[in-house]
CSV table of C-alpha atoms in Angstrom, one decimal:
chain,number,residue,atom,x,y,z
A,1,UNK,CA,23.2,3.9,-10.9
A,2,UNK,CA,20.3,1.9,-9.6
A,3,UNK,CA,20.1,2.3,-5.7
A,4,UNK,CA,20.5,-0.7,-3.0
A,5,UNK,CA,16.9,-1.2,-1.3
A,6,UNK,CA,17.3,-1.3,2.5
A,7,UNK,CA,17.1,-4.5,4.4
A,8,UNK,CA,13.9,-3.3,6.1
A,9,UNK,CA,12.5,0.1,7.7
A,10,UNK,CA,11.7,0.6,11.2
A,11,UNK,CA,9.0,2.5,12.7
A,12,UNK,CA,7.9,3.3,16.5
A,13,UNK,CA,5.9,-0.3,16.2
A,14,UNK,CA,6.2,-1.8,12.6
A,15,UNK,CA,9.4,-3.4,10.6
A,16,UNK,CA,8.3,-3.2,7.2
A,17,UNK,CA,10.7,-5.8,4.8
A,18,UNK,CA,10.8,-6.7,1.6
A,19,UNK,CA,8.3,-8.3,-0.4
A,20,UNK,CA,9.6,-12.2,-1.3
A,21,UNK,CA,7.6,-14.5,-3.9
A,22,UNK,CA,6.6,-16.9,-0.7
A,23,UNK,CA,4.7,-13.9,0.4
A,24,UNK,CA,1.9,-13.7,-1.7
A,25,UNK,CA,0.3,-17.1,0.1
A,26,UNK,CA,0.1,-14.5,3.6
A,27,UNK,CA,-1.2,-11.9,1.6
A,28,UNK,CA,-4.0,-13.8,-0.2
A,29,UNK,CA,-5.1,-15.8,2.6
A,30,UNK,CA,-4.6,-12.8,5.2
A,31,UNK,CA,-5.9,-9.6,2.6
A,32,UNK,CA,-7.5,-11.0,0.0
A,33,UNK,CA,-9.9,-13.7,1.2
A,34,UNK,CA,-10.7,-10.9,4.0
A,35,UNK,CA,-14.1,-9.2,2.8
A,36,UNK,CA,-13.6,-6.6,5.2
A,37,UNK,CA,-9.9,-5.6,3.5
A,38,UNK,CA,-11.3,-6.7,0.2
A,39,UNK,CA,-14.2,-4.8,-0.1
A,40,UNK,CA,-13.0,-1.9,-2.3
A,41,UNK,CA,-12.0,-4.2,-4.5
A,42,UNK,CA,-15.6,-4.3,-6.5
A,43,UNK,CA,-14.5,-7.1,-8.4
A,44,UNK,CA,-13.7,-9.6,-6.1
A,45,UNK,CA,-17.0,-9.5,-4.5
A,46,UNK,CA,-19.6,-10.3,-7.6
A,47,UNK,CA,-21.9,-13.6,-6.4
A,48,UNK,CA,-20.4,-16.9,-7.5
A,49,UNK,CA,-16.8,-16.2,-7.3
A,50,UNK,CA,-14.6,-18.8,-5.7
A,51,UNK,CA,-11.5,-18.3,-3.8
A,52,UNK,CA,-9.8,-20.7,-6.6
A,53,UNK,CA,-11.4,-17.2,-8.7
A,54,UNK,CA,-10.0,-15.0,-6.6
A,55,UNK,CA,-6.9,-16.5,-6.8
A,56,UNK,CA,-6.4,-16.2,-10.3
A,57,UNK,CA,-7.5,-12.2,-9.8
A,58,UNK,CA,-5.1,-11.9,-7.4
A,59,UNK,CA,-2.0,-13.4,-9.3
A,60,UNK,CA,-3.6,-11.1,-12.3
A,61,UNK,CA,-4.0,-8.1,-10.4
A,62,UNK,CA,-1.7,-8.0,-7.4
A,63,UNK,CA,1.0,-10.0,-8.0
A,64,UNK,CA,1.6,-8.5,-11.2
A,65,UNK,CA,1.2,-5.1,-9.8
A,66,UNK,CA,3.7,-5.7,-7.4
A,67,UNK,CA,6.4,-7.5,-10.2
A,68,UNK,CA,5.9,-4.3,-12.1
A,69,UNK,CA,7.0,-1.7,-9.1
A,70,UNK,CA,9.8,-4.1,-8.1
A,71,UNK,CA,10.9,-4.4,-11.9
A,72,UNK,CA,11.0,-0.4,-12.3
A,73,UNK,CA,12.8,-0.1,-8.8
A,74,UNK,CA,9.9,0.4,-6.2
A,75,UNK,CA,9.7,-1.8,-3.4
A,76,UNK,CA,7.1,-3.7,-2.0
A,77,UNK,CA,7.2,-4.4,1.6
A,78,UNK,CA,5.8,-6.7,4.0
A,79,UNK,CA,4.4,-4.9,7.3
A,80,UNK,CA,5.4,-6.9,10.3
A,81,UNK,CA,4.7,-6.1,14.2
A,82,UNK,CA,8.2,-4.8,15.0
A,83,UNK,CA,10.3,-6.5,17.9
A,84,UNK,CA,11.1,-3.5,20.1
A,85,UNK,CA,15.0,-2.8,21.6
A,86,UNK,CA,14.5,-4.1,25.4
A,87,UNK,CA,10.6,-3.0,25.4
A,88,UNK,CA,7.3,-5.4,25.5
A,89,UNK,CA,6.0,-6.0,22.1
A,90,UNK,CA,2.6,-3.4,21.8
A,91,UNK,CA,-0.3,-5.9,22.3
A,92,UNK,CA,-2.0,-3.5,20.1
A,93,UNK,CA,-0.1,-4.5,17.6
A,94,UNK,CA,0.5,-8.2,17.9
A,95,UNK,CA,4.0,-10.4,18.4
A,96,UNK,CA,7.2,-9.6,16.8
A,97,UNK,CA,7.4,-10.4,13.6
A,98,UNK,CA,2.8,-11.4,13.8
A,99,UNK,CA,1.9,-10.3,9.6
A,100,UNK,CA,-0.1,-7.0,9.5
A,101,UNK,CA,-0.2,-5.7,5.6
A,102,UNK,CA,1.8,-4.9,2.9
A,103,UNK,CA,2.8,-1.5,1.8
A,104,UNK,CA,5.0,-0.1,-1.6
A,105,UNK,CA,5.4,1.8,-4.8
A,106,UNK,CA,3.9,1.2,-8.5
A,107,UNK,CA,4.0,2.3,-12.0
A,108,UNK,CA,1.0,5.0,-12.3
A,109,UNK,CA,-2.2,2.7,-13.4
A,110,UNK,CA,-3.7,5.8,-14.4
A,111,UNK,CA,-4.4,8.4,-17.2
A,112,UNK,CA,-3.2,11.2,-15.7
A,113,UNK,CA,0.7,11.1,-15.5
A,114,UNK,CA,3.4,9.0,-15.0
A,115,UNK,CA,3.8,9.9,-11.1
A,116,UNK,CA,4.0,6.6,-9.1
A,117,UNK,CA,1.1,5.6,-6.7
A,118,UNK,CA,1.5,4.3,-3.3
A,119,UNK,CA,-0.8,1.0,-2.3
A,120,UNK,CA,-1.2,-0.7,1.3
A,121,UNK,CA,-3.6,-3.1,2.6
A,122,UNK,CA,-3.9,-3.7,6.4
A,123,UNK,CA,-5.3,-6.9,8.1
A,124,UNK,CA,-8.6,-6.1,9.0
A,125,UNK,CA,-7.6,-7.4,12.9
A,126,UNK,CA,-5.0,-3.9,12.6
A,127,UNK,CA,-7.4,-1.8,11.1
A,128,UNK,CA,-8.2,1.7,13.5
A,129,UNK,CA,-4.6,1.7,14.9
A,130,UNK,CA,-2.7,3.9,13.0
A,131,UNK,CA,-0.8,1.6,11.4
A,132,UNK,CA,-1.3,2.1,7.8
A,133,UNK,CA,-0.3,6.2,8.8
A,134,UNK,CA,2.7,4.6,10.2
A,135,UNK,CA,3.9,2.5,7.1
A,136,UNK,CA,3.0,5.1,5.1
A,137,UNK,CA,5.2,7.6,6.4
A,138,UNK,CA,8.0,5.1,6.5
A,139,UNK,CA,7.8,4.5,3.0
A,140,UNK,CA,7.2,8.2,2.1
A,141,UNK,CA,10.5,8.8,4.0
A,142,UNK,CA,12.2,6.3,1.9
A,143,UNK,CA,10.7,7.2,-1.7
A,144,UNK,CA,11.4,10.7,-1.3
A,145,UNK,CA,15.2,10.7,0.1
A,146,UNK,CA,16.4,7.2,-1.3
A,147,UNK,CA,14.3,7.2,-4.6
A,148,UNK,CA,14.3,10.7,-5.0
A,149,UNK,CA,10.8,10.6,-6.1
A,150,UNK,CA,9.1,14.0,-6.4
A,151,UNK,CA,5.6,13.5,-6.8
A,152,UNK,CA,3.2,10.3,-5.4
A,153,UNK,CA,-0.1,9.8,-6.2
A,154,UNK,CA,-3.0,8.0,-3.9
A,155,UNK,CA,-5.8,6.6,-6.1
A,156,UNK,CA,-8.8,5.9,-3.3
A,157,UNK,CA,-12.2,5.2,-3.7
A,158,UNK,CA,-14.5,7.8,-2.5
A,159,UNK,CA,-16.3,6.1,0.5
A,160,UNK,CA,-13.7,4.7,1.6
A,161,UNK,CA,-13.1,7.3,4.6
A,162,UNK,CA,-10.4,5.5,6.3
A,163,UNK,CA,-7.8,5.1,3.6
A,164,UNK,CA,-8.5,9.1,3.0
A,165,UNK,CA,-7.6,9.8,6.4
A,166,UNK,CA,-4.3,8.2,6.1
A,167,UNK,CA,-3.6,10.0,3.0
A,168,UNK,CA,-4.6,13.3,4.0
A,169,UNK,CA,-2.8,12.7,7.5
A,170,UNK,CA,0.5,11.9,5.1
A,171,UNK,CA,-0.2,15.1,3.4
A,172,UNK,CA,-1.5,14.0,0.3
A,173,UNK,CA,-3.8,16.4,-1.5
A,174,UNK,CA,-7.2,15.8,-3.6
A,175,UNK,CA,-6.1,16.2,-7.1
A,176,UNK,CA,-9.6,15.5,-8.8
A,177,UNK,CA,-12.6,13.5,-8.3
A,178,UNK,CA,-13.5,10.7,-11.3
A,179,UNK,CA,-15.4,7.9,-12.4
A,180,UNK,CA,-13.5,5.0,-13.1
A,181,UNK,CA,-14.2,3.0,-16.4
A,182,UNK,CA,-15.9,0.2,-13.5
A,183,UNK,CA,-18.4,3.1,-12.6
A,184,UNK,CA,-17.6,3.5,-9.1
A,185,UNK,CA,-16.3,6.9,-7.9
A,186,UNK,CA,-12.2,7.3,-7.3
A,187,UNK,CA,-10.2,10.2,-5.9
A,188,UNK,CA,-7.0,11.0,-6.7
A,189,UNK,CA,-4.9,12.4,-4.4
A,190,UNK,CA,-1.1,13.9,-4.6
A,191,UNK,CA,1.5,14.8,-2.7
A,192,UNK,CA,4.8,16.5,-3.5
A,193,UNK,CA,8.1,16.4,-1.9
A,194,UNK,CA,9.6,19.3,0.1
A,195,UNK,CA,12.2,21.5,-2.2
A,196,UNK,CA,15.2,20.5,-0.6
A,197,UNK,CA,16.4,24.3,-1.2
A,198,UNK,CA,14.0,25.4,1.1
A,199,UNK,CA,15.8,23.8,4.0
């Protein structure tokens, strides 16, 4: 029986809600034409690209990345500044509702399993705030107890230090170190759901 995604999740500071088509403008113009977010994405940064180039990348690459998850039953979500019950919004974060990344679950894009990977992509103006731990965890809450998904995999590349830390402080594990078929060094990290039996 296929499962009824939530309306959004909630976190201390973040509602993260569900990807829509109309979303992919924010994201390109807010991630992608963002060196700083962009920058592990090698391709996207050879000499002479346009952003009409990047564009069509991005349709290729992301867009169809995040059709695939939704089509097998993994969300995407869009990562919003939440609107806190009777609080100040965190001026750390930004306004209710102010766009900060996008977080979800994909088919594995990798030789090593069928385990599905978890992407996110922070604006760079959130980046060194925790927020990407924070997403994260939301969506590792909801994969494992809605989804019932075992076993998720984090593909990073090596130096990039940051998205390791968010992994590891998720309790991801290195898996292996590779070369990818682009030449650039990737780690591969895993992490595996609690046996419910154990309590």
């Amino acid at each position: 029986m296929e499962r009824e995604h939530p309306a959004e999740l909630r976190t201390d500071r973040l509602r993260l809600r569900p990807y829509r088509e109309a979303d992919f403008e924010t994201l390109f113009r807010e991630l992608v034409l963002d060196p700083a977010v962009i920058r592990f994405w090698h391709a996207y940064g050879a000499p002479g690209l346009t952003d009409g180039d990047r564009r069509a990348m991005a349709e290729h690459d992301l867009g169809s990345w995040i059709e695939e998850g939704i089509a097998a039953g993994y969300p995407t979500w869009v990562i919003e500044a939440a609107d806190p019950a009777g609080e100040a919004a965190d001026p750390a974060v930004g306004p209710p509702g102010d766009f900060a990344g996008a977080i979800g679950v994909y088919p594995a894009e990798n030789e090593w399993g069928p385990e599905p990977e978890v992407g996110y992509m922070l604006a760079s103006r959130h980046h060194g705030r925790g927020l990407a731990t924070e997403a994260l965890r939301a969506v590792i809450a909801d994969s494992t107890e809605r989804l019932g998904i075992p076993v998720l995999v984090g593909i990073v590349d090596e130096p990039n230090v940051a998205s390791i830390r968010v992994l590891e402080k998720c309790g991801f594990v290195l898996d292996r170190s590779y070369v990818g078929r682009d030449g650039h060094p990737y780690r591969r990290y895993v992490r595996t759901a609690a046996d419910p039996r154990r309590g």
